[in-house]
Short mmCIF file of C-alpha atoms in Angstrom, two decimals:
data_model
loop_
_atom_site.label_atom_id
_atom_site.label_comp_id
_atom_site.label_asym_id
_atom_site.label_seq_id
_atom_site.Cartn_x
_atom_site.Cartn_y
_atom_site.Cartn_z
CA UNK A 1 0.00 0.00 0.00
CA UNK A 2 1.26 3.79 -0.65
CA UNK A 3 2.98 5.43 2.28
CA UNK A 4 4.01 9.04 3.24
CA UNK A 5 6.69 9.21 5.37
CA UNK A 6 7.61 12.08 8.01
CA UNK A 7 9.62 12.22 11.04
CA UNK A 8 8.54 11.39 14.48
CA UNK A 9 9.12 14.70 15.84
CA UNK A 10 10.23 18.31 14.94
CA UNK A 11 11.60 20.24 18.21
CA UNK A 12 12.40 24.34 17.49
CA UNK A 13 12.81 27.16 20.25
CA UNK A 14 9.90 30.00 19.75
CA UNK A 15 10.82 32.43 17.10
CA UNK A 16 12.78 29.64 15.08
CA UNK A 17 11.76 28.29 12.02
CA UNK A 18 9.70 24.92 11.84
CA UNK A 19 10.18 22.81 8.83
CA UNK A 20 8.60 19.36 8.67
CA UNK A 21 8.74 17.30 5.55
CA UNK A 22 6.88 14.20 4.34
CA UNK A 23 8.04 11.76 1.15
CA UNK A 24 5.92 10.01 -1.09
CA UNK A 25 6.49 8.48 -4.45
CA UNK A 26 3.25 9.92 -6.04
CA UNK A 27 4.15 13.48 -4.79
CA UNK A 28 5.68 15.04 -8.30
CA UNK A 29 2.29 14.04 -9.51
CA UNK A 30 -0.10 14.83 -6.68
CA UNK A 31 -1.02 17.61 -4.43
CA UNK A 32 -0.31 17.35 -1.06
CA UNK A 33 -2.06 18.54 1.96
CA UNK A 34 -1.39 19.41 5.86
CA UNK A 35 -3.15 18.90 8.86
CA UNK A 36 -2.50 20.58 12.39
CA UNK A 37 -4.20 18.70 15.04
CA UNK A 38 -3.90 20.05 18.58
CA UNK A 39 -4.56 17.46 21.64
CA UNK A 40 -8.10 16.26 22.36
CA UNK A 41 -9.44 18.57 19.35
CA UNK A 42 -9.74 17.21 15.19
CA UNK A 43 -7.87 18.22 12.73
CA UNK A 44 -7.65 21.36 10.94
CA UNK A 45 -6.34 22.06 7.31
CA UNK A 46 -3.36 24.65 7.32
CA UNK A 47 -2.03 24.38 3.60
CA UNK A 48 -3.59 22.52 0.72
CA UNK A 49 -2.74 21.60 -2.99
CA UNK A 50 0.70 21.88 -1.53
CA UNK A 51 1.41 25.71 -1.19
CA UNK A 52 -2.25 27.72 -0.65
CA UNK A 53 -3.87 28.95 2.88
CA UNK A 54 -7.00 28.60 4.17
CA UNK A 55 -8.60 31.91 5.29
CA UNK A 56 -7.89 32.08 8.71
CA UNK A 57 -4.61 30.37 8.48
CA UNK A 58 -1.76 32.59 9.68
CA UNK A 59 0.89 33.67 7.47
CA UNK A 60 3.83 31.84 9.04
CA UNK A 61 2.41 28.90 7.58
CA UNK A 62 3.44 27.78 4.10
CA UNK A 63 3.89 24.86 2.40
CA UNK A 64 6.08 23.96 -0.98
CA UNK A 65 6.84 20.69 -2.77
CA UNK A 66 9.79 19.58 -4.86
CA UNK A 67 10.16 16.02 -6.20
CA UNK A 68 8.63 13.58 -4.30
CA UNK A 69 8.98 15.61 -1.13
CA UNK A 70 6.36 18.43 0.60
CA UNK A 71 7.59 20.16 3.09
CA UNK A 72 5.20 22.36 5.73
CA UNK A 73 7.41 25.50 6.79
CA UNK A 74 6.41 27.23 10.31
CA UNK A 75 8.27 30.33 10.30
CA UNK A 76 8.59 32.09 13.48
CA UNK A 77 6.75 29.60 15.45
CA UNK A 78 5.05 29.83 18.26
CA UNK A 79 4.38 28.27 21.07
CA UNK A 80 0.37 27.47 20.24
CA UNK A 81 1.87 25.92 16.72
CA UNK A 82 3.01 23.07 19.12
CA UNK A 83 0.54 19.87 18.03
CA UNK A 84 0.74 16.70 15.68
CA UNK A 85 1.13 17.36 12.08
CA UNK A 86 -0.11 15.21 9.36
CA UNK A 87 0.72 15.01 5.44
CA UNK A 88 -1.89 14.01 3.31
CA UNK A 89 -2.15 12.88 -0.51
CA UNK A 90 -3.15 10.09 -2.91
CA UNK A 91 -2.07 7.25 -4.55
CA UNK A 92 -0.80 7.35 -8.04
CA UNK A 93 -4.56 6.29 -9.30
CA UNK A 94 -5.98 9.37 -7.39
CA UNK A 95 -8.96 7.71 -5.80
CA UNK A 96 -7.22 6.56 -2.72
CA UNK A 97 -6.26 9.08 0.17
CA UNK A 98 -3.00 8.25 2.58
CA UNK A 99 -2.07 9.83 5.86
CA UNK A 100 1.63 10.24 6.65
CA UNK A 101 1.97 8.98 9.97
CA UNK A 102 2.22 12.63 11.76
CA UNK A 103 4.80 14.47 13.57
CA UNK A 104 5.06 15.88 17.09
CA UNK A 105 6.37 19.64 16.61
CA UNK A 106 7.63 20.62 19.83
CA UNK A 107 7.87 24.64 20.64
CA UNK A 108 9.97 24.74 23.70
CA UNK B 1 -21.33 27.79 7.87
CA UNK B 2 -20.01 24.53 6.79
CA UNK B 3 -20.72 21.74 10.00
CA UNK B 4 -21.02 18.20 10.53
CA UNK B 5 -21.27 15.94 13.28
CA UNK B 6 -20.77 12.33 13.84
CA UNK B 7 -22.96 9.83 15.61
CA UNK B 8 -23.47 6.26 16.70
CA UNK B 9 -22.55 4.38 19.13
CA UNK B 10 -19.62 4.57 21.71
CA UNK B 11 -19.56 0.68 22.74
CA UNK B 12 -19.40 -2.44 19.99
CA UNK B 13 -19.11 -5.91 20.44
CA UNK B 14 -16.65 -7.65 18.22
CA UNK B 15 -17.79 -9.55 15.43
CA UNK B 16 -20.81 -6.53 15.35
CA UNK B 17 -21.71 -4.34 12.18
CA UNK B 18 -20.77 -0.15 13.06
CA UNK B 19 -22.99 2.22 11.62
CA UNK B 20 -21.77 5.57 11.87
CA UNK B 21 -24.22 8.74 10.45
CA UNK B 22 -22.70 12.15 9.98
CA UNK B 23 -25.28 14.68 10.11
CA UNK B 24 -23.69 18.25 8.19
CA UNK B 25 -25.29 21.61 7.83
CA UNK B 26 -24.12 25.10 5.36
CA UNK B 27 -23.49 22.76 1.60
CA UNK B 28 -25.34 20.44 -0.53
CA UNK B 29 -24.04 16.93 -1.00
CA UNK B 30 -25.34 17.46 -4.38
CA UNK B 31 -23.25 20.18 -5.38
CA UNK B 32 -20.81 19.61 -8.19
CA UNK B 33 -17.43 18.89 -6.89
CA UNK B 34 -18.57 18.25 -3.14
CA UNK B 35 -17.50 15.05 -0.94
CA UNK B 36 -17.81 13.78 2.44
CA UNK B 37 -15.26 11.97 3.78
CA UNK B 38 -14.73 9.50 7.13
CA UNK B 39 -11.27 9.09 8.44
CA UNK B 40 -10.40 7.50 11.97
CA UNK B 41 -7.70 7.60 14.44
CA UNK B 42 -7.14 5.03 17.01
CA UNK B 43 -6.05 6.35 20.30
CA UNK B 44 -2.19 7.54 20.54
CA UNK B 45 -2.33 6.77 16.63
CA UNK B 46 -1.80 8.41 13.33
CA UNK B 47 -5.18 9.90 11.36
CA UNK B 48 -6.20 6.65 8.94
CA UNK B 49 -8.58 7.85 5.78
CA UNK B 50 -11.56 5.22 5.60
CA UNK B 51 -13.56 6.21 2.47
CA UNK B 52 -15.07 9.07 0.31
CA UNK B 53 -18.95 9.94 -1.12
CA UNK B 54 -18.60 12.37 -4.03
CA UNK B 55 -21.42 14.72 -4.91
CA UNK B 56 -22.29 11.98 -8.14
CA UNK B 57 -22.36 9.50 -5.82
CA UNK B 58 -19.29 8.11 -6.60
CA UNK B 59 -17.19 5.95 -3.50
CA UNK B 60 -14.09 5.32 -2.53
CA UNK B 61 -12.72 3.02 0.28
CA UNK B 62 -9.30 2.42 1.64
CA UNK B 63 -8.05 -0.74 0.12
CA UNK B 64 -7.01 -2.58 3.19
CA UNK B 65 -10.32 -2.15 4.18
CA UNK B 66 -12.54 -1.85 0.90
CA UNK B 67 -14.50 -4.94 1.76
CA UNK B 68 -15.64 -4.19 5.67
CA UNK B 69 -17.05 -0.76 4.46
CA UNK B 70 -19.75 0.85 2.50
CA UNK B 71 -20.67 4.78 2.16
CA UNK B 72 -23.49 6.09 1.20
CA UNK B 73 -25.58 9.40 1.22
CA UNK B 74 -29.31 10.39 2.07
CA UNK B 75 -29.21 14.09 0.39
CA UNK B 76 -33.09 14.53 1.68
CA UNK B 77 -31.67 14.23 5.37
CA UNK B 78 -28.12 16.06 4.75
CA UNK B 79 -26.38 12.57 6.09
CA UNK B 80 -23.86 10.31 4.92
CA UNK B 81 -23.57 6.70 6.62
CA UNK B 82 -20.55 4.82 7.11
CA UNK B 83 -20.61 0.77 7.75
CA UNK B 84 -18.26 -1.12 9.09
CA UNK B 85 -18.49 -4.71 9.60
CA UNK B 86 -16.99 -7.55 11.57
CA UNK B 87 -15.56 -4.82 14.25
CA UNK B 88 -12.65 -6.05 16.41
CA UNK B 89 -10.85 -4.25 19.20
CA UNK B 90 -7.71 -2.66 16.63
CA UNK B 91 -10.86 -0.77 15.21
CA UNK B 92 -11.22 1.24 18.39
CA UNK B 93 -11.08 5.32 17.52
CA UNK B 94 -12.26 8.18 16.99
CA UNK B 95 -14.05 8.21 13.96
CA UNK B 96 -14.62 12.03 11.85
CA UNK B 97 -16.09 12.46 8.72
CA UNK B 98 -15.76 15.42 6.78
CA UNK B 99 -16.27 17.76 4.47
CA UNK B 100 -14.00 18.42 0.84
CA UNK B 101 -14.90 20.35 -2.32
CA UNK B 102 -12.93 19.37 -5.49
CA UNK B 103 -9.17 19.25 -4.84
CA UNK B 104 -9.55 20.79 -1.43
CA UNK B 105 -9.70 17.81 0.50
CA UNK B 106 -10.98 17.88 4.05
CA UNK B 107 -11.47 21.43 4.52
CA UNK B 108 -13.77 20.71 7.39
CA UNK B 109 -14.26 18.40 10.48
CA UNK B 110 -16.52 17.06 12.53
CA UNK B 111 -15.93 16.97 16.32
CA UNK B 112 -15.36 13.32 16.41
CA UNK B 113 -16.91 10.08 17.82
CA UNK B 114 -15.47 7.65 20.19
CA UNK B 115 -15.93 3.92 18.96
CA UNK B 116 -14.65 1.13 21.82
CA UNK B 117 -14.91 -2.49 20.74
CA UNK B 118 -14.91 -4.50 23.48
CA UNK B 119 -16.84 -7.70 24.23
#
């Protein structure tokens, strides 16, 4: 089955830059997608079709994608950008969706 | 304003059939482009997509699990239904469905619904 892969954790002082990046094989071909997900609360969707922000979404957030790797940039962050952080994308035929298994950013 | 909400039960027995409704509110199923989605997360665990209605009523199921589930879609009662049969304990999770509109894929989430199976 397709995988995304990410690292376990991501640990940056406040004020640093965040960068978290997630590889996939289908990812020159297919948009990928991040996920912030705070503890206890769901998911919410901070960059999609690899570089745009939702409304709401603040500016320190981007994302970019080269090859078969996406990578979610935090820049400047904060201490509430500390949560899990999920990739998300498809398989080569499109109609099947894949998590990356999430990393644990750590503003400390 | 774009909600949904998931529902069923908290408590299966193993072997049982989970049906899960997710009731949304602010969009049309039936608008072009338009899906509603289910993903889970057992607890401690990374988010694990499930399956996909699309506004034509097209589906889409994870393949490791493409013959336990079935989506489908009342549009009169804004609700899409996920099944899942033969439960066992590794299905225990939260369970979210949500909302996606073309190539914007899960814009929107439901709160959540905690499934234990335990006999």
């Amino acid at each position: 089955s397709y995988e995304l892969t990410q690292p376990p954790s991501v640990s940056v002082s406040p004020g640093q830059t965040a960068r978290i990046t997630c590889s996939g094989e289908t990812l020159p071909k297919k948009f990928a997608y991040w996920y912030q997900q705070k503890s206890g609360q769901a998911p919410v969707l901070v960059i999609y079709e690899d570089t745009k922000r939702p409304s709401g979404i603040p500016e320190r957030f981007s994302g970019s994608s080269s090859g078969s790797m996406a990578t979610l940039t935090i820049s400047g962050a904060q201490v509430e950008d500390e949560a899990d952080y999920y990739c998300y994308s498809t398989d080569s035929s499109g109609y099947h969706r894949v998590f990356g298994g999430g990393t644990k950013l750590t503003v400390l | 304003q774009i909600t949904l909400k998931e529902s069923g039960p908290t408590l299966v027995k193993p072997t049982q059939t989970l049906t899960l409704t997710c009731t949304f509110s602010g969009f049309s199923i039936s608008t072009t482009g338009v899906s509603v989605g289910w993903i889970r997360q057992p607890p401690g665990k990374a988010l694990e997509w499930l399956a996909v209605i699309y506004w034509n009523d097209d589906k889409r199921y994870s393949p490791s699990l493409n013959s336990r589930l079935t989506i489908t879609q009342d549009t009169s009662k804004n609700q899409v239904v996920l099944t899942m049969t033969n439960m066992d304990p590794v299905d225990t999770a939260t369970y979210y469905c949500t909302h996606g509109r073309g190539t914007v894929f899960e814009d929107f989430w439901g709160q959540g619904t905690t499934v234990t199976v335990s006999s």
